[in-house]
CSV table of C-alpha atoms in Angstrom, one decimal:
chain,number,residue,atom,x,y,z
A,160,UNK,CA,0.0,0.0,0.0
A,161,UNK,CA,2.7,2.4,1.1
A,162,UNK,CA,4.8,1.6,-2.0
A,163,UNK,CA,1.8,2.4,-4.3
A,164,UNK,CA,1.5,5.7,-2.4
A,165,UNK,CA,5.2,6.7,-3.0
A,166,UNK,CA,4.9,5.7,-6.6
A,167,UNK,CA,1.9,7.8,-7.2
A,168,UNK,CA,3.1,10.8,-5.3
A,169,UNK,CA,6.4,10.7,-7.4
A,170,UNK,CA,4.5,10.5,-10.6
A,171,UNK,CA,2.3,13.5,-9.5
A,172,UNK,CA,5.3,15.5,-8.4
A,173,UNK,CA,7.0,14.6,-11.7
A,174,UNK,CA,4.0,16.0,-13.7
A,175,UNK,CA,3.7,19.1,-11.6
A,176,UNK,CA,7.2,20.3,-11.0
A,177,UNK,CA,8.3,20.7,-14.6
A,178,UNK,CA,5.2,22.8,-15.3
A,179,UNK,CA,5.7,25.0,-12.3
A,180,UNK,CA,9.4,25.5,-13.3
A,181,UNK,CA,8.4,26.4,-16.8
A,182,UNK,CA,5.9,28.9,-15.5
A,183,UNK,CA,8.6,30.4,-13.3
A,184,UNK,CA,11.1,30.9,-16.3
A,185,UNK,CA,10.8,34.5,-17.7
A,186,UNK,CA,9.2,35.0,-21.0
A,187,UNK,CA,10.5,37.8,-23.2
A,188,UNK,CA,8.0,40.0,-24.9
A,189,UNK,CA,9.8,39.2,-28.2
A,190,UNK,CA,11.9,36.0,-28.9
A,191,UNK,CA,14.9,38.1,-29.8
A,192,UNK,CA,17.5,36.1,-32.1
A,193,UNK,CA,21.0,37.0,-30.9
A,194,UNK,CA,22.4,34.6,-33.4
A,195,UNK,CA,20.9,36.2,-36.5
A,196,UNK,CA,21.8,39.9,-35.3
A,197,UNK,CA,25.2,39.2,-33.8
A,198,UNK,CA,26.7,36.2,-35.7
A,199,UNK,CA,25.0,36.6,-39.1
A,200,UNK,CA,24.5,40.4,-39.4
A,201,UNK,CA,27.6,41.1,-37.2
A,202,UNK,CA,25.9,43.9,-35.3
A,203,UNK,CA,28.1,44.8,-32.2
A,204,UNK,CA,26.6,44.3,-28.8
A,205,UNK,CA,27.2,48.0,-28.0
A,206,UNK,CA,25.0,48.9,-30.9
A,207,UNK,CA,21.9,47.9,-29.0
A,208,UNK,CA,23.2,47.8,-25.4
A,209,UNK,CA,24.3,51.5,-25.7
A,210,UNK,CA,25.3,51.9,-22.1
A,211,UNK,CA,28.1,49.4,-22.3
A,212,UNK,CA,30.7,51.8,-23.5
A,213,UNK,CA,29.4,54.9,-21.7
A,214,UNK,CA,27.7,54.1,-18.4
A,215,UNK,CA,27.7,51.7,-15.5
A,216,UNK,CA,24.7,49.7,-16.8
A,217,UNK,CA,24.8,48.2,-20.4
A,218,UNK,CA,21.0,48.8,-20.6
A,219,UNK,CA,18.4,46.7,-22.4
A,220,UNK,CA,17.5,48.5,-25.7
A,221,UNK,CA,14.3,50.5,-25.9
A,222,UNK,CA,12.2,50.1,-29.0
A,223,UNK,CA,13.7,53.3,-30.6
A,224,UNK,CA,16.9,51.5,-31.0
A,225,UNK,CA,15.2,48.6,-32.8
A,226,UNK,CA,13.4,51.3,-34.9
A,227,UNK,CA,16.5,52.5,-36.4
A,228,UNK,CA,16.5,49.4,-38.6
A,229,UNK,CA,13.0,48.1,-38.4
A,230,UNK,CA,11.1,51.6,-38.7
A,231,UNK,CA,10.3,51.2,-42.4
A,232,UNK,CA,8.4,47.9,-42.0
A,233,UNK,CA,9.5,44.3,-41.7
A,234,UNK,CA,12.8,43.2,-43.1
A,235,UNK,CA,11.9,39.4,-42.9
A,236,UNK,CA,8.9,37.3,-42.5
A,237,UNK,CA,9.3,36.4,-38.9
A,238,UNK,CA,6.4,36.4,-36.4
A,239,UNK,CA,8.7,38.0,-33.8
A,240,UNK,CA,9.5,40.9,-36.1
A,241,UNK,CA,5.8,41.5,-36.6
A,242,UNK,CA,5.5,41.7,-32.8
A,243,UNK,CA,8.3,44.2,-32.9
A,244,UNK,CA,6.7,46.3,-35.6
A,245,UNK,CA,3.5,46.4,-33.4
A,246,UNK,CA,5.6,47.6,-30.5
A,247,UNK,CA,7.2,50.4,-32.6
A,248,UNK,CA,4.0,51.6,-34.0
A,249,UNK,CA,2.1,51.3,-30.8
A,250,UNK,CA,2.5,53.4,-27.5
A,251,UNK,CA,3.9,50.8,-25.2
A,252,UNK,CA,7.5,50.2,-24.6
A,253,UNK,CA,9.2,46.9,-24.9
A,254,UNK,CA,9.4,45.5,-21.4
A,255,UNK,CA,12.5,43.2,-21.6
A,256,UNK,CA,13.1,41.0,-18.6
A,257,UNK,CA,16.4,41.6,-17.1
A,258,UNK,CA,18.2,38.3,-16.2
A,259,UNK,CA,21.8,39.3,-15.3
A,260,UNK,CA,22.2,41.1,-12.1
A,261,UNK,CA,25.2,41.8,-9.9
A,262,UNK,CA,24.8,41.9,-6.1
A,263,UNK,CA,23.6,45.0,-4.5
A,264,UNK,CA,26.9,45.6,-2.6
A,265,UNK,CA,28.9,45.4,-5.9
A,266,UNK,CA,29.7,48.4,-8.1
A,267,UNK,CA,30.2,47.0,-11.6
A,268,UNK,CA,30.8,49.6,-14.3
A,269,UNK,CA,30.4,48.3,-17.9
A,270,UNK,CA,32.2,51.5,-19.2
A,271,UNK,CA,35.2,50.6,-17.0
A,272,UNK,CA,35.4,47.1,-18.3
A,273,UNK,CA,34.3,47.5,-22.0
A,274,UNK,CA,35.7,50.9,-22.8
A,275,UNK,CA,38.6,51.4,-20.6
A,276,UNK,CA,39.6,47.8,-20.1
A,277,UNK,CA,38.8,46.6,-23.7
A,278,UNK,CA,37.2,43.6,-22.3
A,279,UNK,CA,35.0,41.3,-24.5
A,280,UNK,CA,31.3,41.0,-23.6
A,281,UNK,CA,31.5,37.2,-23.8
A,282,UNK,CA,34.1,37.0,-20.9
A,283,UNK,CA,31.1,37.6,-18.6
A,284,UNK,CA,28.0,37.0,-20.5
A,285,UNK,CA,29.1,33.8,-22.4
A,286,UNK,CA,28.4,33.0,-26.1
A,287,UNK,CA,25.3,35.1,-26.4
A,288,UNK,CA,25.9,35.3,-30.2
A,289,UNK,CA,25.1,31.6,-30.5
A,290,UNK,CA,21.5,31.8,-29.0
A,291,UNK,CA,18.6,31.8,-31.5
A,292,UNK,CA,15.9,32.1,-28.6
A,293,UNK,CA,16.0,34.1,-25.5
A,294,UNK,CA,17.9,32.6,-22.7
A,295,UNK,CA,15.8,32.0,-19.5
A,296,UNK,CA,18.6,32.4,-17.0
A,297,UNK,CA,21.9,34.3,-17.3
A,298,UNK,CA,24.4,32.5,-19.5
A,299,UNK,CA,27.0,32.8,-16.7
A,300,UNK,CA,25.6,33.3,-13.2
A,301,UNK,CA,27.1,35.9,-11.0
A,302,UNK,CA,26.4,33.8,-8.0
A,303,UNK,CA,28.1,30.6,-9.3
A,304,UNK,CA,30.5,31.1,-12.0
A,305,UNK,CA,31.5,34.7,-11.5
A,306,UNK,CA,32.3,35.2,-7.8
A,307,UNK,CA,34.8,37.6,-6.4
A,308,UNK,CA,37.5,35.0,-6.8
A,309,UNK,CA,37.1,35.2,-10.6
A,310,UNK,CA,37.1,39.0,-10.5
A,311,UNK,CA,40.3,39.0,-8.6
A,312,UNK,CA,42.0,36.3,-10.8
A,313,UNK,CA,41.0,38.3,-13.9
A,314,UNK,CA,42.3,41.7,-12.3
A,315,UNK,CA,45.6,40.0,-11.5
A,316,UNK,CA,45.9,38.2,-14.9
A,317,UNK,CA,44.9,41.3,-16.9
A,318,UNK,CA,48.2,43.1,-16.7
A,319,UNK,CA,46.3,46.3,-16.6
A,320,UNK,CA,47.7,48.5,-14.0
A,321,UNK,CA,44.3,50.1,-13.4
A,322,UNK,CA,42.8,46.7,-12.6
A,323,UNK,CA,43.9,46.8,-8.9
A,324,UNK,CA,42.4,44.6,-6.2
A,325,UNK,CA,41.5,47.6,-4.1
A,326,UNK,CA,38.3,46.6,-2.3
A,327,UNK,CA,36.5,49.8,-2.8
A,328,UNK,CA,37.2,49.6,-6.5
A,329,UNK,CA,34.2,47.2,-6.8
A,330,UNK,CA,32.5,47.1,-3.4
A,331,UNK,CA,29.9,50.0,-2.8
B,30,UNK,CA,55.5,47.5,-11.1
B,31,UNK,CA,54.0,49.2,-14.2
B,32,UNK,CA,54.1,52.8,-14.7
B,33,UNK,CA,50.4,53.6,-14.1
B,34,UNK,CA,50.5,51.6,-10.8
B,35,UNK,CA,53.5,53.3,-9.8
B,36,UNK,CA,51.8,56.7,-10.5
B,37,UNK,CA,48.7,55.5,-8.5
B,38,UNK,CA,50.9,54.7,-5.5
B,39,UNK,CA,52.7,58.0,-5.6
B,40,UNK,CA,49.4,59.8,-5.2
B,41,UNK,CA,48.3,60.7,-1.7
B,42,UNK,CA,45.0,62.5,-1.7
B,43,UNK,CA,44.6,64.9,1.0
B,44,UNK,CA,42.9,68.1,2.3
B,45,UNK,CA,43.8,71.3,3.8
B,46,UNK,CA,41.2,73.1,5.9
B,47,UNK,CA,41.9,76.8,6.5
B,48,UNK,CA,40.2,77.5,9.8
B,49,UNK,CA,40.6,81.2,9.1
B,50,UNK,CA,38.3,80.9,6.3
B,51,UNK,CA,35.7,78.4,7.8
B,52,UNK,CA,32.6,80.2,9.0
B,53,UNK,CA,31.1,77.0,10.4
B,54,UNK,CA,28.2,77.3,8.0
B,55,UNK,CA,27.7,73.5,7.9
B,56,UNK,CA,27.3,73.4,4.1
B,57,UNK,CA,30.0,70.7,3.9
B,58,UNK,CA,27.9,68.6,6.5
B,59,UNK,CA,24.7,68.9,4.2
B,60,UNK,CA,26.6,68.2,1.1
B,61,UNK,CA,28.3,65.1,2.6
B,62,UNK,CA,25.1,63.8,3.9
B,63,UNK,CA,23.3,64.1,0.5
B,64,UNK,CA,26.3,62.8,-1.5
B,65,UNK,CA,27.0,59.8,0.6
B,66,UNK,CA,23.4,58.7,1.5
B,67,UNK,CA,24.1,59.4,5.2
B,68,UNK,CA,20.8,58.8,6.9
B,69,UNK,CA,18.9,61.0,9.4
B,70,UNK,CA,18.5,59.6,12.8
B,71,UNK,CA,15.5,59.9,15.2
B,72,UNK,CA,15.5,62.6,17.9
B,73,UNK,CA,15.8,59.9,20.4
B,74,UNK,CA,19.0,58.5,18.8
B,75,UNK,CA,20.3,62.1,18.4
B,76,UNK,CA,20.0,62.7,22.1
B,77,UNK,CA,21.8,59.4,22.6
B,78,UNK,CA,24.8,60.7,20.7
B,79,UNK,CA,24.0,58.5,17.6
B,80,UNK,CA,24.0,61.2,15.2
B,81,UNK,CA,25.1,60.1,11.8
B,82,UNK,CA,27.5,62.5,10.2
B,83,UNK,CA,30.6,61.7,8.2
B,84,UNK,CA,31.9,65.3,8.8
B,85,UNK,CA,30.9,67.5,11.7
B,86,UNK,CA,31.7,71.1,12.7
B,87,UNK,CA,32.9,71.4,16.1
B,88,UNK,CA,32.9,75.0,17.6
B,89,UNK,CA,35.5,76.1,20.2
B,90,UNK,CA,34.6,79.0,22.3
B,91,UNK,CA,37.1,81.7,22.8
B,92,UNK,CA,38.9,82.0,26.2
B,93,UNK,CA,38.5,85.8,26.1
B,94,UNK,CA,35.2,87.5,26.9
B,95,UNK,CA,33.3,88.4,23.7
B,96,UNK,CA,36.2,86.7,21.8
B,97,UNK,CA,35.5,84.9,18.5
B,98,UNK,CA,34.5,81.2,18.3
B,99,UNK,CA,36.3,78.9,16.0
B,100,UNK,CA,34.7,76.4,13.7
B,101,UNK,CA,36.6,73.2,13.3
B,102,UNK,CA,35.3,70.7,10.7
B,103,UNK,CA,36.3,67.2,11.6
B,104,UNK,CA,36.1,64.2,9.1
B,105,UNK,CA,38.2,61.0,8.7
B,106,UNK,CA,41.6,62.2,8.5
B,107,UNK,CA,42.7,59.3,6.2
B,108,UNK,CA,45.9,58.7,8.3
B,109,UNK,CA,48.9,57.2,6.7
B,110,UNK,CA,49.3,54.9,9.7
B,111,UNK,CA,45.8,54.6,10.9
B,112,UNK,CA,45.0,52.9,14.2
B,113,UNK,CA,41.5,51.9,12.9
B,114,UNK,CA,42.9,49.4,10.2
B,115,UNK,CA,45.2,47.7,12.6
B,116,UNK,CA,42.3,46.5,14.8
B,117,UNK,CA,39.8,45.4,12.2
B,118,UNK,CA,39.6,41.7,12.4
B,119,UNK,CA,38.2,41.1,8.8
B,120,UNK,CA,40.2,43.7,6.9
B,121,UNK,CA,37.1,45.8,6.2
B,122,UNK,CA,39.0,48.9,6.6
B,123,UNK,CA,42.4,49.4,4.9
B,124,UNK,CA,44.7,51.9,3.5
B,125,UNK,CA,44.1,52.1,-0.3
B,126,UNK,CA,46.6,52.7,-3.0
B,127,UNK,CA,46.0,56.4,-3.0
B,128,UNK,CA,46.2,56.9,0.7
B,129,UNK,CA,42.4,56.8,1.1
B,130,UNK,CA,41.4,54.8,4.1
B,131,UNK,CA,38.7,52.6,2.6
B,132,UNK,CA,35.6,51.0,4.3
B,133,UNK,CA,34.2,47.8,2.7
B,134,UNK,CA,30.8,47.6,4.1
B,135,UNK,CA,29.9,44.0,3.0
B,136,UNK,CA,33.0,42.8,4.9
B,137,UNK,CA,32.2,44.8,8.1
B,138,UNK,CA,31.0,42.6,11.0
B,139,UNK,CA,30.1,45.6,13.1
B,140,UNK,CA,32.4,44.8,16.0
B,141,UNK,CA,33.2,48.6,16.3
B,142,UNK,CA,36.9,48.0,17.3
B,143,UNK,CA,37.8,50.6,14.7
B,144,UNK,CA,35.5,53.2,16.3
B,145,UNK,CA,37.2,52.6,19.7
B,146,UNK,CA,40.7,52.8,18.1
B,147,UNK,CA,40.1,56.0,16.1
B,148,UNK,CA,41.4,58.8,18.2
B,149,UNK,CA,39.4,61.4,16.2
B,150,UNK,CA,35.9,59.7,16.8
B,151,UNK,CA,35.0,60.1,13.2
B,152,UNK,CA,33.5,56.7,12.6
B,153,UNK,CA,29.9,56.1,13.0
B,154,UNK,CA,27.7,52.9,13.5
B,155,UNK,CA,24.6,52.1,11.9
B,156,UNK,CA,22.2,51.2,14.8
B,157,UNK,CA,19.3,50.9,12.5
B,158,UNK,CA,18.4,50.2,8.9
B,159,UNK,CA,18.9,53.5,7.0
B,160,UNK,CA,15.6,55.6,6.9
B,161,UNK,CA,14.7,58.7,4.8
B,162,UNK,CA,11.5,60.7,4.3
B,163,UNK,CA,9.8,59.1,1.3
B,164,UNK,CA,10.8,61.9,-1.1
B,165,UNK,CA,14.4,61.9,0.0
B,166,UNK,CA,14.7,58.1,-0.4
B,167,UNK,CA,14.0,58.6,-4.2
B,168,UNK,CA,17.0,61.1,-4.2
B,169,UNK,CA,19.6,58.9,-2.9
B,170,UNK,CA,22.9,58.7,-4.8
B,171,UNK,CA,23.1,55.4,-6.8
B,172,UNK,CA,26.8,55.5,-6.8
B,173,UNK,CA,26.9,55.2,-3.1
B,174,UNK,CA,25.5,52.1,-1.2
B,175,UNK,CA,22.9,52.4,1.5
B,176,UNK,CA,24.6,50.8,4.5
B,177,UNK,CA,22.7,48.2,6.3
B,178,UNK,CA,22.1,48.0,10.0
B,179,UNK,CA,25.2,46.9,12.0
B,180,UNK,CA,28.1,48.2,10.0
B,181,UNK,CA,30.4,51.0,10.7
B,182,UNK,CA,30.8,53.9,8.2
B,183,UNK,CA,32.9,56.9,7.6
B,184,UNK,CA,34.1,59.5,5.2
B,185,UNK,CA,35.8,58.0,2.1
B,186,UNK,CA,36.8,61.3,0.6
B,187,UNK,CA,33.9,60.6,-1.8
B,188,UNK,CA,36.0,57.7,-3.4
B,189,UNK,CA,33.1,56.9,-5.7
B,190,UNK,CA,34.0,60.2,-7.5
B,191,UNK,CA,37.6,59.1,-7.8
B,192,UNK,CA,36.3,55.9,-9.5
B,193,UNK,CA,34.4,58.0,-12.0
B,194,UNK,CA,37.4,60.2,-12.5
B,195,UNK,CA,39.6,57.2,-13.2
B,196,UNK,CA,37.1,55.8,-15.6
B,197,UNK,CA,36.9,59.1,-17.4
B,198,UNK,CA,40.7,59.4,-17.6
B,199,UNK,CA,41.1,55.7,-18.7
B,200,UNK,CA,38.7,56.2,-21.5
B,201,UNK,CA,40.6,59.2,-22.6
B,202,UNK,CA,44.0,57.3,-22.1
B,203,UNK,CA,45.3,59.8,-19.8
B,204,UNK,CA,46.0,59.9,-16.0
B,205,UNK,CA,43.7,61.4,-13.3
B,206,UNK,CA,44.3,64.9,-12.8
B,207,UNK,CA,43.6,66.8,-9.7
B,208,UNK,CA,40.9,68.9,-11.2
B,209,UNK,CA,39.0,65.6,-12.1
B,210,UNK,CA,38.4,64.8,-8.4
B,211,UNK,CA,36.9,66.7,-5.6
B,212,UNK,CA,34.9,65.5,-2.7
B,213,UNK,CA,31.5,67.0,-2.3
B,214,UNK,CA,32.4,69.0,0.9
B,215,UNK,CA,35.2,70.7,-0.9
B,216,UNK,CA,33.0,71.5,-3.9
B,217,UNK,CA,30.3,73.2,-1.9
B,218,UNK,CA,32.4,75.1,0.8
B,219,UNK,CA,31.2,78.8,0.2
B,220,UNK,CA,34.2,80.2,2.0
B,221,UNK,CA,36.7,78.2,0.0
B,222,UNK,CA,38.1,77.0,3.3
B,223,UNK,CA,38.8,73.5,2.1
B,224,UNK,CA,41.3,72.6,-0.6
B,225,UNK,CA,41.9,69.0,-1.9
B,226,UNK,CA,44.6,67.5,-4.0
B,227,UNK,CA,47.7,65.4,-4.1
B,228,UNK,CA,49.9,65.8,-1.1
B,229,UNK,CA,52.8,64.0,-3.0
B,230,UNK,CA,52.8,66.6,-5.7
B,231,UNK,CA,55.1,69.4,-4.6
B,232,UNK,CA,53.4,71.8,-7.0
B,233,UNK,CA,49.9,71.2,-5.8
B,234,UNK,CA,47.9,73.8,-3.9
B,235,UNK,CA,47.4,71.3,-1.0
B,236,UNK,CA,51.1,70.7,-0.8
B,237,UNK,CA,52.1,74.3,-0.6
B,238,UNK,CA,49.5,75.0,2.0
B,239,UNK,CA,50.6,72.0,4.0
B,240,UNK,CA,54.0,73.5,4.1
B,241,UNK,CA,52.6,76.8,5.6
B,242,UNK,CA,53.9,77.7,9.0
B,243,UNK,CA,50.1,77.9,10.0
B,244,UNK,CA,49.7,74.2,9.3
B,245,UNK,CA,49.1,71.5,11.9
B,246,UNK,CA,47.6,68.1,12.1
B,247,UNK,CA,45.1,67.0,14.6
B,248,UNK,CA,46.6,65.2,17.6
B,249,UNK,CA,49.9,65.3,15.9
B,250,UNK,CA,51.8,63.7,18.6
B,251,UNK,CA,50.0,60.2,18.1
B,252,UNK,CA,52.0,59.9,14.8
B,253,UNK,CA,49.0,58.8,12.8
B,254,UNK,CA,50.2,61.1,9.8
B,255,UNK,CA,46.7,62.3,8.8
B,256,UNK,CA,46.0,63.4,5.2
B,257,UNK,CA,43.8,66.2,6.6
B,258,UNK,CA,45.8,69.3,7.4
B,259,UNK,CA,44.5,72.4,9.3
B,260,UNK,CA,45.8,75.8,9.0
B,261,UNK,CA,45.8,77.6,12.4
B,262,UNK,CA,43.8,80.6,13.3
B,263,UNK,CA,45.8,83.8,13.3
B,264,UNK,CA,45.8,86.0,16.4
B,265,UNK,CA,42.6,87.9,16.3
B,266,UNK,CA,42.1,91.4,18.0
B,267,UNK,CA,38.6,92.1,19.3
């Protein structure tokens, strides 16, 4: 009797858990194809993430940036592009879901790393250019893969004299 | 050591406060609070001596009847040989490459040894979570953290401004110049009583003022070698 109960409970959990996990994963308003834009069309990351070279935050692109290429109507036949055109023509902004976050106590300046340090985006964000559909969790987690140890190791290896390991350089 | 690191280490940021010019107006105190997200405290805490300020203006009364009182701004003196860093068990406070005594809040365990060791009593403890009036909360400086309850904080010479100046300079492939970086208190002082710059540069304004016969350091006999230098008041006739 108890064996049957455990078996049934496991089956039920197996059926419910993936659904709930799927529901928790963020759904971007448009299934943006990084592979098409970055790998095939060779658009640099900083063309859309405009803050990466000039500010602390790289920023997620507002629809005005998309409109610079897509304003005159659809370029292809994708349903996702049709959604984009609707956004561009409509009053609503595109509410991209931000996945990558650094901890509250860390001050990370994109400008410092991308512009001054000439660091490639994939060093921290992984191979975003390979993704044809939006990722549902950060390509590289700042909690797991990128801890303080990795920051310090990179600063020491960089050979850049400005990349010191002074605590207040990164800790707010 | 590469050239730039060597240049960084040769810098020693410091401040000269001319007490002859200081009127004790408190603009530096207000600017510091706004710039560094230093929270207000309740009336009860204020009466308990738990006022949160990174810079305060002490007033000394004249010994003479009707004599002038003197204002004396006191902030972290960023000592070259600071007693506070020696007692910190977790390396949360340390002397940085530019001579700025840094305070790393995420590391601080709130033991307050550094507060006890500091002879200038310029470190303050967060007894509560930071609180502001609703409108002021929206105007906190995003470059500076909101320190949580249970950590010690103090003046950092607005080191977040130095980081921005360093980034600006690095993007323009040049070194940080004195004019790129000023703490908020120096910037707002209406009497121009505060001067900030590189004490290791013999041609800087702070260096020449530090060599003045009027100059002195607070509790000089302790040998902490502060980076904040005061210019003594001249004799005043009433």
